[in-house]
XYZ file of C-alpha atoms in Angstrom:
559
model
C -93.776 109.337 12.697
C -91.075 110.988 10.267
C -88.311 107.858 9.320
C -84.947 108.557 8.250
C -85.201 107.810 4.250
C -82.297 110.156 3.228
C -78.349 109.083 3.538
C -77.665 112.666 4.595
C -79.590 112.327 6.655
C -77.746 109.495 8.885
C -75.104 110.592 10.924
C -72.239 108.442 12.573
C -72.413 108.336 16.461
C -71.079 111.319 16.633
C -68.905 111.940 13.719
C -71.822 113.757 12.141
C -71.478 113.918 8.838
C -71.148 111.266 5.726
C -68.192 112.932 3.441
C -69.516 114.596 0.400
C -68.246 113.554 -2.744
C -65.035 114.629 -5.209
C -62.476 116.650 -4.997
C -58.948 116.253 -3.616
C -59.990 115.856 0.036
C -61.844 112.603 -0.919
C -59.241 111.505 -2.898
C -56.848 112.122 0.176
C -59.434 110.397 2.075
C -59.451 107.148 0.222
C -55.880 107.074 -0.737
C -54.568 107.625 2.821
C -57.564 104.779 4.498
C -55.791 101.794 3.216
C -52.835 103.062 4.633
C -54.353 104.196 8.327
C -57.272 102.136 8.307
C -56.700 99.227 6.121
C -60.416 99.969 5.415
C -62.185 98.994 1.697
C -63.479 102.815 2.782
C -65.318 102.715 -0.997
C -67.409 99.146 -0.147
C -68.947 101.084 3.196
C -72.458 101.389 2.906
C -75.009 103.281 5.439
C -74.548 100.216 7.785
C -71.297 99.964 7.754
C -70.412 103.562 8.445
C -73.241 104.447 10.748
C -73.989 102.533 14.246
C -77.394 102.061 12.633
C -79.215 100.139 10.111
C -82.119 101.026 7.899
C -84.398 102.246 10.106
C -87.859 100.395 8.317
C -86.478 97.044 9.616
C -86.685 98.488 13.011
C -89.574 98.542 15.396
C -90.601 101.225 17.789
C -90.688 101.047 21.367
C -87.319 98.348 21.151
C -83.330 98.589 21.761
C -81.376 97.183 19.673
C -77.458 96.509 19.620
C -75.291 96.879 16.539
C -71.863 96.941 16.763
C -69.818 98.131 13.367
C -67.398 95.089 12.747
C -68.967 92.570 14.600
C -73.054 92.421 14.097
C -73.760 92.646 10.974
C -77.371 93.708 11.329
C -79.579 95.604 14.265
C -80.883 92.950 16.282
C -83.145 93.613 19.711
C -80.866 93.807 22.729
C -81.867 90.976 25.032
C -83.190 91.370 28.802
C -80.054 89.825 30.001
C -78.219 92.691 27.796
C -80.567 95.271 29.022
C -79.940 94.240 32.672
C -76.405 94.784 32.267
C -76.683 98.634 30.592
C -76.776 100.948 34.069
C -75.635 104.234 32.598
C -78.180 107.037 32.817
C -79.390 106.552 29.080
C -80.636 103.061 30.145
C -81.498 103.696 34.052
C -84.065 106.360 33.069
C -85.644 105.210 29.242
C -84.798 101.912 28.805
C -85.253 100.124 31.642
C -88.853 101.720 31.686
C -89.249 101.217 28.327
C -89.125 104.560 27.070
C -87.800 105.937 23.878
C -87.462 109.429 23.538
C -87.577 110.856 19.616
C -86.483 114.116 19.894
C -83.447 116.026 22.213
C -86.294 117.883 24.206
C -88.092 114.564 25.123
C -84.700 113.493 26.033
C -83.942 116.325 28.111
C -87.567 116.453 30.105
C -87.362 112.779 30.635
C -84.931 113.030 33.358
C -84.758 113.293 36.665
C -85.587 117.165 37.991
C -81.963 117.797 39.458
C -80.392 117.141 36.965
C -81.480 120.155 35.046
C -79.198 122.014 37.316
C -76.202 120.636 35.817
C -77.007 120.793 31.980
C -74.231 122.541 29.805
C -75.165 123.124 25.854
C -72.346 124.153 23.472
C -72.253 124.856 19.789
C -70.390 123.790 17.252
C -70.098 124.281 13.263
C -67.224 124.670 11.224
C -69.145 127.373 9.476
C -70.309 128.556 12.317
C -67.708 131.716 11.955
C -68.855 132.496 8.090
C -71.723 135.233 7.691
C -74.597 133.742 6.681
C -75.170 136.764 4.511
C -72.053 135.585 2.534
C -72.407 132.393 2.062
C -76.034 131.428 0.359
C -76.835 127.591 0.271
C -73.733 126.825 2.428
C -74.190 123.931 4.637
C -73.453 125.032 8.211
C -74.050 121.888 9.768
C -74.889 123.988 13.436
C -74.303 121.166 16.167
C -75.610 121.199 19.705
C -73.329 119.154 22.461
C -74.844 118.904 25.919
C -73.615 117.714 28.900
C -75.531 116.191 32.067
C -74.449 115.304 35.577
C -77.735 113.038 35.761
C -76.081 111.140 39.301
C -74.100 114.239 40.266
C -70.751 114.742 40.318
C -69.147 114.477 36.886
C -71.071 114.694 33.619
C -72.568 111.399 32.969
C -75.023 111.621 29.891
C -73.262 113.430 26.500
C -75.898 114.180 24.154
C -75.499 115.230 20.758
C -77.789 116.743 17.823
C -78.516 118.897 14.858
C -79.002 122.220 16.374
C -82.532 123.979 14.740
C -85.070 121.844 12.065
C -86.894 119.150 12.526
C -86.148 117.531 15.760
C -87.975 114.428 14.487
C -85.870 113.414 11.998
C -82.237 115.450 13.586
C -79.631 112.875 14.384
C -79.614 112.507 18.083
C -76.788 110.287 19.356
C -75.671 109.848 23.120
C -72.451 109.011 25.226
C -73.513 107.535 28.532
C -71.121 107.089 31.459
C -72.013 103.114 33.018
C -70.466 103.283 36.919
C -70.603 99.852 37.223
C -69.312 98.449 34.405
C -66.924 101.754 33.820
C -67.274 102.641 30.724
C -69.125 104.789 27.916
C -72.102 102.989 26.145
C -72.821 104.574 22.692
C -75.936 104.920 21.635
C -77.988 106.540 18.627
C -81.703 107.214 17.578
C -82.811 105.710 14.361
C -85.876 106.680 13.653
C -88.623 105.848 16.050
C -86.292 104.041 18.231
C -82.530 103.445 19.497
C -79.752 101.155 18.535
C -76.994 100.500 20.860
C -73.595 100.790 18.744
C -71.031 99.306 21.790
C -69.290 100.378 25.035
C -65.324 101.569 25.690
C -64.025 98.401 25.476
C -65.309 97.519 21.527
C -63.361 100.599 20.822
C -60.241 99.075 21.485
C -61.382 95.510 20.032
C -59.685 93.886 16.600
C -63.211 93.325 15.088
C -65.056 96.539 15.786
C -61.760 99.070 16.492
C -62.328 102.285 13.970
C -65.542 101.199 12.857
C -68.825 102.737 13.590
C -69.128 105.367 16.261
C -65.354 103.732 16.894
C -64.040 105.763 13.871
C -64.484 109.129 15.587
C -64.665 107.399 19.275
C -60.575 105.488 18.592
C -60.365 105.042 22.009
C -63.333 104.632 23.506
C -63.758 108.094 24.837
C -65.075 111.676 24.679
C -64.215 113.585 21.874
C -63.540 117.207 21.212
C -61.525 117.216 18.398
C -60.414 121.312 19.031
C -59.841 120.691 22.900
C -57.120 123.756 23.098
C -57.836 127.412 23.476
C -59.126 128.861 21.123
C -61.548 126.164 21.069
C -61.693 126.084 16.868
C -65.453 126.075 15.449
C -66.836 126.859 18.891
C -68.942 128.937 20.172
C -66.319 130.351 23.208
C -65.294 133.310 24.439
C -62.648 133.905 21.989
C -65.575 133.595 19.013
C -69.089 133.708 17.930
C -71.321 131.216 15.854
C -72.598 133.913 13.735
C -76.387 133.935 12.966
C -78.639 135.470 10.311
C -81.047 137.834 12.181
C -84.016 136.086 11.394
C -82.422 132.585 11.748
C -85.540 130.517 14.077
C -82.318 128.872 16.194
C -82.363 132.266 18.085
C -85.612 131.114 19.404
C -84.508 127.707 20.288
C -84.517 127.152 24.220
C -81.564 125.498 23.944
C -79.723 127.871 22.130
C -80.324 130.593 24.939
C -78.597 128.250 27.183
C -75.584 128.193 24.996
C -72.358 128.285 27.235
C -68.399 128.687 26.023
C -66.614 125.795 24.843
C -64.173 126.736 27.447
C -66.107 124.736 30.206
C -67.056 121.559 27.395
C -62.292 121.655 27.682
C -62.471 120.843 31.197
C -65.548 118.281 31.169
C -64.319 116.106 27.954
C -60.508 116.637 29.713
C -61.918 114.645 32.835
C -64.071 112.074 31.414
C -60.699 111.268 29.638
C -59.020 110.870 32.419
C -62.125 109.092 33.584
C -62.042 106.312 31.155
C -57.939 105.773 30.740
C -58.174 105.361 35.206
C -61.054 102.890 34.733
C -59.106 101.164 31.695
C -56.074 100.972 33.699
C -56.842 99.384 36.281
C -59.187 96.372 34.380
C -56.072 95.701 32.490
C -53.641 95.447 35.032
C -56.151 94.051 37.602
C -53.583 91.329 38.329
C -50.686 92.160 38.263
C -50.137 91.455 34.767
C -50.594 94.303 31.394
C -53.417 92.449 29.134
C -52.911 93.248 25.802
C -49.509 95.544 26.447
C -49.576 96.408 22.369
C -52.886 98.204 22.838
C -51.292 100.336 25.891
C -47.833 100.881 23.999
C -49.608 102.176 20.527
C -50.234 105.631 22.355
C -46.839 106.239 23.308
C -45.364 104.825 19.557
C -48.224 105.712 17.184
C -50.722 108.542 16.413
C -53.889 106.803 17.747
C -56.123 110.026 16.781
C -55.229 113.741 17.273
C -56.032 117.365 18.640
C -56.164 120.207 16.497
C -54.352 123.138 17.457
C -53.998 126.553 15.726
C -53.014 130.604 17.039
C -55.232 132.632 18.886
C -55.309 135.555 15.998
C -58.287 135.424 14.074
C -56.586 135.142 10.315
C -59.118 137.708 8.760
C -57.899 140.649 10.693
C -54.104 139.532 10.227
C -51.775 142.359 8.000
C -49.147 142.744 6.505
C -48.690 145.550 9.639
C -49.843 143.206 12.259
C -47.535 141.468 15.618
C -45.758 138.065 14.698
C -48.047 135.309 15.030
C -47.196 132.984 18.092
C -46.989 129.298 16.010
C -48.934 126.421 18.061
C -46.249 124.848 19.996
C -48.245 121.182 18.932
C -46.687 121.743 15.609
C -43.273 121.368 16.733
C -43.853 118.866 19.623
C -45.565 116.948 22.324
C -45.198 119.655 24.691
C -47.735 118.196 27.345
C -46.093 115.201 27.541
C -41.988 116.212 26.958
C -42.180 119.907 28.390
C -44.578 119.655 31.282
C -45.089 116.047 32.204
C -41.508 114.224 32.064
C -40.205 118.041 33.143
C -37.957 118.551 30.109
C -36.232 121.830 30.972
C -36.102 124.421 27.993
C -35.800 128.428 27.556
C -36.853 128.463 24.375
C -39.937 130.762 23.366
C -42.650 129.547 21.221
C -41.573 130.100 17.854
C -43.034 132.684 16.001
C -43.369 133.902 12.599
C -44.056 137.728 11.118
C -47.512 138.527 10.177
C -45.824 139.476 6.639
C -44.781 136.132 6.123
C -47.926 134.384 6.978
C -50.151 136.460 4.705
C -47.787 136.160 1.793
C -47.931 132.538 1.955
C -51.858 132.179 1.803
C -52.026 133.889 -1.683
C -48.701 132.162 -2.520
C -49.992 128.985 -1.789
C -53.622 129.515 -2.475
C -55.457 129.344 0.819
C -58.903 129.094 0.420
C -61.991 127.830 2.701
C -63.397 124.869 -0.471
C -66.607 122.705 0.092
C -67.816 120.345 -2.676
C -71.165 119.832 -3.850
C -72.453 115.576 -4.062
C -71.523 115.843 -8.019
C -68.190 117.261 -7.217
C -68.386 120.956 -7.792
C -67.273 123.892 -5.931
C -70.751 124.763 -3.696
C -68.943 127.368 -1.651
C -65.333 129.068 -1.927
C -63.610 131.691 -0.224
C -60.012 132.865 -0.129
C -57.967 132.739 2.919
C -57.551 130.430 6.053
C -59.603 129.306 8.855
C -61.161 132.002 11.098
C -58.199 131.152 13.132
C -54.622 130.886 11.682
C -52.717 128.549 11.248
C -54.941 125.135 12.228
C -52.589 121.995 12.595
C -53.109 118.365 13.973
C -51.462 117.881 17.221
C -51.075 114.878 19.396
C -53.761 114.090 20.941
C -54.746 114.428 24.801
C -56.167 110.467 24.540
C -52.394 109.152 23.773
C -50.956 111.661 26.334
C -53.356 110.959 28.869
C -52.634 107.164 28.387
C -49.135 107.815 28.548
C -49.347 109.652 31.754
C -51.373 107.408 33.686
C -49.105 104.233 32.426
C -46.143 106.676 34.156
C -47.987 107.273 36.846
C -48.963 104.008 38.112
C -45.424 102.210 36.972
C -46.029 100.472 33.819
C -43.685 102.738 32.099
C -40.698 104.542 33.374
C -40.633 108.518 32.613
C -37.212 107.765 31.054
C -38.491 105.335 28.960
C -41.576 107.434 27.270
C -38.493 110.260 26.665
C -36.338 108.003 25.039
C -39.332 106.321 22.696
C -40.397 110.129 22.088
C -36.831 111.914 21.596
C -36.762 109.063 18.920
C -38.021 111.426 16.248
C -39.625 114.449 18.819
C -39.962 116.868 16.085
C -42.583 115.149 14.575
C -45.152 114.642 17.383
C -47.774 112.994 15.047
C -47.712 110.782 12.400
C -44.333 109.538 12.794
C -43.191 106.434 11.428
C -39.838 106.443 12.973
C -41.770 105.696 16.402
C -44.354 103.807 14.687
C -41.705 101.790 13.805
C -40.935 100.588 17.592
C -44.151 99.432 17.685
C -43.181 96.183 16.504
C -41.359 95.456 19.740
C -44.233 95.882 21.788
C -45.025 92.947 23.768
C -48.231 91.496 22.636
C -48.985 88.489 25.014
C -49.682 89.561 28.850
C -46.624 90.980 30.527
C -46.210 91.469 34.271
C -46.370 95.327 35.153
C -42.684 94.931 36.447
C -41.573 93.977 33.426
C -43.454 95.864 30.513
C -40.985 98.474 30.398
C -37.230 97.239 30.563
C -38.624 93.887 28.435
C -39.632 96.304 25.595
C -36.641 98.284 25.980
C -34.421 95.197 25.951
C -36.042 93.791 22.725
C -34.979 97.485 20.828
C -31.781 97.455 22.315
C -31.155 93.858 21.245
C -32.502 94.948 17.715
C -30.332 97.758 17.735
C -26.953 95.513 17.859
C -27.387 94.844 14.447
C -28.777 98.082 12.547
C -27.487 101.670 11.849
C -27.209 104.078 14.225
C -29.354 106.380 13.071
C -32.258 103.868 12.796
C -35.135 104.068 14.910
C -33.450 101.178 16.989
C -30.283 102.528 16.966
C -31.684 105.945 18.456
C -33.861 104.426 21.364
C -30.575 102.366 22.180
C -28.502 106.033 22.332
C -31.431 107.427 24.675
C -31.223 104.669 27.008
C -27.322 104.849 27.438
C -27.742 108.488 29.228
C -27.336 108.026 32.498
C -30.603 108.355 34.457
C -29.547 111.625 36.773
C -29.059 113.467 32.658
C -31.438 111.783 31.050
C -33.662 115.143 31.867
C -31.068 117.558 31.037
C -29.913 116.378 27.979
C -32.939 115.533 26.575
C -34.192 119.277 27.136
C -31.036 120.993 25.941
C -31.800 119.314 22.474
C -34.781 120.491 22.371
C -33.865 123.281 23.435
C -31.643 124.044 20.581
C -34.243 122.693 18.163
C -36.936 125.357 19.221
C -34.774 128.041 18.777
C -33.558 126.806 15.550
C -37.259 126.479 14.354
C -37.903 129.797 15.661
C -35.261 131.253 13.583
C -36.036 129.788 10.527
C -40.060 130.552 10.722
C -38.847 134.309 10.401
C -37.220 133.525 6.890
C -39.732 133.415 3.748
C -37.871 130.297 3.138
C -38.608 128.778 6.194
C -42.115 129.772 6.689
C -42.659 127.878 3.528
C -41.208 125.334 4.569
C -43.434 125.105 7.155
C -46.375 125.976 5.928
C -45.706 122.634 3.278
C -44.928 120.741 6.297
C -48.612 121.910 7.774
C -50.697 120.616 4.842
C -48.465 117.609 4.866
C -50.025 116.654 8.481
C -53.678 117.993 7.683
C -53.554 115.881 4.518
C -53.073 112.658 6.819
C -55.458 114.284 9.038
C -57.713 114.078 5.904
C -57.740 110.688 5.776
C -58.898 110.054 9.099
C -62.827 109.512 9.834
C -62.378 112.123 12.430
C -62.172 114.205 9.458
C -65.760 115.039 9.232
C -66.280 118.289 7.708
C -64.725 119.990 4.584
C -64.425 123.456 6.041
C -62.336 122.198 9.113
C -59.236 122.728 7.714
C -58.358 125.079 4.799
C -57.169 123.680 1.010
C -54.330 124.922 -0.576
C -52.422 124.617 -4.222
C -50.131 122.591 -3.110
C -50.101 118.978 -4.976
C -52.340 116.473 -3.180
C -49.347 113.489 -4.292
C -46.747 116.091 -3.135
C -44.277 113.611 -1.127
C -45.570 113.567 2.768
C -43.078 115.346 4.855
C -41.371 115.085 7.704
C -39.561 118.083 10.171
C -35.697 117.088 11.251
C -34.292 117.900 14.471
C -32.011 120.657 12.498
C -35.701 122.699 11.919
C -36.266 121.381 8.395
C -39.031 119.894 6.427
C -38.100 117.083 4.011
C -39.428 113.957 1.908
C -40.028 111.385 4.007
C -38.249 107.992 3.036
């Protein structure tokens, strides 16, 4: 049987490919990691990236268990171990000692009925290039499938190279566990499977962001471009565009290719799934374990979204309609505008197709990948096939957020006032960030999460300007709780429309347009930043200062 013996050939579980070398975006990535990840990101080796090990120290017909941070070798997973596993992944191979190789043993392996559910998506963030265009490039074609093996929701999330050799493809799987609640990762290295950790070592000191846990932050599904238009997906608002004669069109699986607009809705619930399940083990007893872990959504940018318009850029004019600007670039609108009911008339702010295509030759748009010695392999002018592509906060934090409303850890004022803190930024703020150190760390009775972490700002605040992060929480939480609402959505009310005036100006376009590579560049140095071609590369400076959007519609330096 075929072993892995090439490191592009190992994939992370499932952040699927190793970064190639050179070039700006790598220097991005490893200047911004000891900053985000406190990672020595150049000391990773295969084992330390991957959920795996080297696969000739394995033997076939075994599970093993390595989890990134904490093991640090593959060692067999012990019966007592094994009896514990009850997702579908171990129900139907391991426990009967069966190790499929490739997706199609993995598929046939299970149980008839569940054939019925079985969803297959693609995904390749070249997937929009012509292949007649772009000779050599890597296109990195992904399959993600979906299984209800138990009925009900999806259960089993499989993921693999789409076309080649199936032998030696990556093959990696996300397996729901009803009893124990959570997600078990797993991932085939070469003849046999290594499992890499459940939900909960997500969230752990030792093994958080390490491993599958560096695309996985939280423990979760992933689908990095979770908002119509569903970037770098097959869907119905775009094609993964194949050569004629390309042998995926013969692929089974590829005729059962379905629109990324169903995968939304599955990885949407098995979110929800997870933060529920997560929810209620922590606060089990009437007490928050670990409140820090909760409060990071809310105050930091765990992970991210990415959002862009629904125009295809290639087809964009000079001539064309304004562009309508993702409203994730300008704020948390699930969580501010539709979830703690802030009440604005403000349109979506838009910009004139003029403006937008004078600013990608003015700044130098281009689509860049780099070769392993660091040249240019493949180069194209312009922007993504959609314009415009921008980090947004992510539906993890907000769905966190939402629950912790919900169910009365947090108050809906409370979330407003830590978000109206700096609201124009809604990622990568370290205003909020800030607050963060006043989140309670030991256990903290659900009564009292919310007004004890607001009382140790406000205390804080006594002492320190008014315009510091402090000293704005302490303003929110003075507004009486029958205006909290209204005043809260009347400025940002007046902040959309002041954004949407100034993205009509060439000076403000630009503006904003800086402020966009600003957040892709920290983007960039995230491990969820897999792929070069995801987001586009531009002249501007990669040590330009990072940036930072005011509540007057400006970008400046940050601090």
């Amino acid at each position: 049987m075929a072993m892995y013996n090439e490191r592009s050939q190992v994939r992370r579980a499932t952040a699927w490919r190793q970064p190639t070398g050179g070039g700006t975006l790598e220097g991005d990535r490893q200047a911004a990691e000891k900053v985000v990840l406190g990672a020595a990101g150049a000391e990773h080796d295969l084992v330390d990236e991957g959920c795996g090990t080297d696969p000739s120290t394995l033997r076939a017909g075994h599970l093993y268990r390595r989890v990134s941070g904490r093991d640090d070798r593959a060692q067999p997973v012990s019966e007592e171990e094994l009896a514990g596993l009850s997702d579908p992944m171990a129900a139907e191979f391991f426990h009967k000692n069966r190790f499929p190789v490739t997706v199609q043993e993995l598929l046939s392996g299970l149980p008839e009925a569940a054939a019925a559910s079985r969803r297959v998506y693609l995904v390749s963030e070249a997937g929009q290039i012509a292949p007649d265009t772009s000779p050599g490039l890597h296109r990195d074609m992904r399959f993600a499938i979906t299984v209800a093996v138990r009925a009900g929701q999806a259960d089993l999330l499989i993921s693999t190279q789409a076309g080649g050799d199936q032998v030696t493809a990556f093959l990696q799987v996300a397996a729901w566990d009803p009893g124990a609640k959570v997600f078990n990762f797993y991932m085939r290295i070469g003849p046999t499977w290594v499992w890499a950790g459940n939900s909960w070592d997500a969230l752990e000191p030792d093994s958080r962001g390490k491993g599958c846990f560096d695309s996985h932050v939280n423990g979760s599904a992933v689908m990095k471009e979770l908002r119509i238009p569903w970037i770098n997906w097959q869907s119905e608002r775009a094609t993964v565009r194949l050569a004629d004669d390309d042998p995926l069109r013969r692929d089974p699986l590829y005729q059962q290719v379905t629109g990324a607009q169903k995968l939304e809705l599955t990885v949407r619930s098995l979110v929800t799934r997870w933060t529920a399940a997560r929810l209620a083990e922590v606060t089990a007893n009437g007490v928050v374990e670990h409140p820090d872990r909760l409060l990071r959504h809310l105050f930091t940018t765990t992970t991210v979204n990415l959002a862009g318009t629904d125009r295809q850029s290639s087809i964009v004019t000079p001539e064309s309609t304004d562009l309508v600007l993702p409203m994730g670039f300008w704020l948390n609108q699930d969580v501010l505008l539709d979830d703690l009911g802030l009440a604005t008339q403000a349109a979506p702010p838009t910009a004139p197709a003029a403006r937008y295509c004078a600013s990608l030759a003015r700044f130098g748009f281009r689509l860049e990948e780099r070769a392993e010695d660091g040249g240019i392999a493949f180069r194209r002018p312009g922007d993504t096939f959609f314009a415009f592509v921008v980090p947004e906060a992510a539906h993890e934090d907000n769905e966190v957020v939402r629950q912790m409303i919900r169910h009365g850890l947090l108050s809906a004022k409370f979330a407003a006032c830590v978000l109206m803190v700096d609201f124009p930024n809604p990622v990568f703020s370290p205003p909020r960030a800030h607050l963060m150190r006043y989140a309670p760390t030991a256990a903290t009775k659900l009564s009292a999460l919310c007004d004890q972490t607001a009382l140790a700002i406000t205390d804080a605040a006594r002492t320190l300007p008014a315009d510091s992060p402090e000293g704005l929480f302490a303003a929110h939480w003075q507004v009486p709780d029958d205006a909290w609402q209204a005043v809260f959505g009347q400025r940002v009310d007046a902040y959309v429309r002041k954004a949407a005036a100034r993205a009509r100006t060439e000076d403000g376009f630009d503006d904003y347009v800086r402020l966009a590579e600003s957040r892709r560049r920290q983007f960039r140095a995230m491990k969820l930043n897999e792929f070069q071609l995801t987001l586009p590369v531009t002249d501007i400076p990669a040590d330009a200062p990072p940036l930072a959007m005011r509540e007057d519609a400006t970008a400046v330096p940050l601090p």
